[in-house]
Amino acid sequence: MPNVEHITQTVNRYLELVANGSADEIAELYADDATVEDPVGGGEVHIGRAAIRGFYANVENIKSKTELVTLRVAGHEAAFHFRLTLDFGNSGMRIEPIDVMVFDADGKISAMKAYWSPADTVKL
Amino acid sequence: MPNVEHITQTVNRYLELVANGSADEIAELYADDATVEDPVGGGEVHIGRAAIRGFYANVENIKSKTELVTLRVAGHEAAFHFRLTLDFGNSGMRIEPIDVMVFDADGKISAMKAYWSPADTVKL
């Protein structure tokens, strides 16, 4: 099973890839049959690595920065608060979600849920 | 279904009761068949309001303070980072968990998971 170091590294790698990586690279962090709900309650759960790749492909060309605010690793799961700053050229947006990730025995992300709502976004 | 205001109020009430309330009052916020895992990966999941009441009864006489740091409400769920300061008289401890709560149709908490580990505690 994944240990604290592996989970911490994967969360940091995830945030690095969300800012500067490709949808393919992000999808590689997930298990084949993983699920992604982002945001929670948004009405859509992406099931399987292909669907997850598609979800990240929608945003991979937006210029962005990420910054980890707080990380808690417990058991085979992680909860973390991070700052995502999107740069659309003439305008920007900042979102600070709390994400929860569950890891499988191989250390891949088997489930991710992102807690945020449009009310939490700030226009820049 | 519970709205953002109800969920926000319940989270704040929960933190107030953890600091100054009784195990009975805290258990009232939960659904009959709710589950509590605190901490995640700790090896024990408390199932049902009686078991949950027992869990909080273990700590209800410890003098403590709570402070909400960050709250995200999404769908029928909430994720929040809070500060818990325990006062044992001669010593103290600070823990800053990230908790996740799921709410049912009646606005009761149906599941709570607390993300923290002994490594996150600070002796005071």
CSV table of N, CA, C and O in Angstrom, one decimal, chain A residues 7-8 13 26 32 48 60 80 87 90 114 119:
chain,number,residue,atom,x,y,z
A,7,ILE,N,2.1,9.3,-1.2
A,7,ILE,CA,0.9,10.1,-1.4
A,7,ILE,C,1.3,11.6,-1.5
A,7,ILE,O,0.7,12.3,-2.3
A,8,THR,N,2.2,12.0,-0.6
A,8,THR,CA,2.6,13.4,-0.6
A,8,THR,C,3.2,13.8,-2.0
A,8,THR,O,2.9,14.8,-2.6
A,13,ARG,N,3.0,16.2,-7.4
A,13,ARG,CA,3.2,16.0,-8.8
A,13,ARG,C,1.9,16.3,-9.5
A,13,ARG,O,1.9,17.0,-10.6
A,26,ILE,N,-1.4,13.8,-16.5
A,26,ILE,CA,-2.2,13.8,-15.3
A,26,ILE,C,-3.0,12.4,-15.2
A,26,ILE,O,-3.1,11.8,-14.2
A,32,ASP,N,-6.8,2.7,-13.7
A,32,ASP,CA,-7.7,2.5,-14.9
A,32,ASP,C,-9.1,2.8,-14.7
A,32,ASP,O,-9.8,3.3,-15.6
A,48,GLY,N,-13.2,6.1,-15.3
A,48,GLY,CA,-12.2,5.5,-16.1
A,48,GLY,C,-11.1,6.5,-16.6
A,48,GLY,O,-11.4,7.7,-16.8
A,60,GLU,N,-6.3,21.8,-20.3
A,60,GLU,CA,-4.8,21.7,-20.4
A,60,GLU,C,-4.1,22.9,-21.0
A,60,GLU,O,-3.0,23.1,-20.8
A,80,PHE,N,-6.5,17.9,0.6
A,80,PHE,CA,-5.6,19.1,0.5
A,80,PHE,C,-6.3,20.3,-0.1
A,80,PHE,O,-7.2,20.2,-0.9
A,87,ASP,N,-5.0,32.1,-15.9
A,87,ASP,CA,-4.6,33.3,-16.7
A,87,ASP,C,-5.2,33.2,-18.1
A,87,ASP,O,-4.7,32.4,-18.9
A,90,ASN,N,-6.5,38.5,-20.9
A,90,ASN,CA,-7.0,39.7,-20.4
A,90,ASN,C,-7.6,39.7,-19.0
A,90,ASN,O,-7.9,40.7,-18.4
A,114,ALA,N,-13.4,17.0,-5.8
A,114,ALA,CA,-13.0,18.4,-5.6
A,114,ALA,C,-14.1,19.2,-5.0
A,114,ALA,O,-15.2,19.3,-5.6
A,119,ALA,N,-19.2,30.1,-6.2
A,119,ALA,CA,-19.2,31.2,-5.2
A,119,ALA,C,-17.8,31.3,-4.6
A,119,ALA,O,-17.5,32.4,-4.0
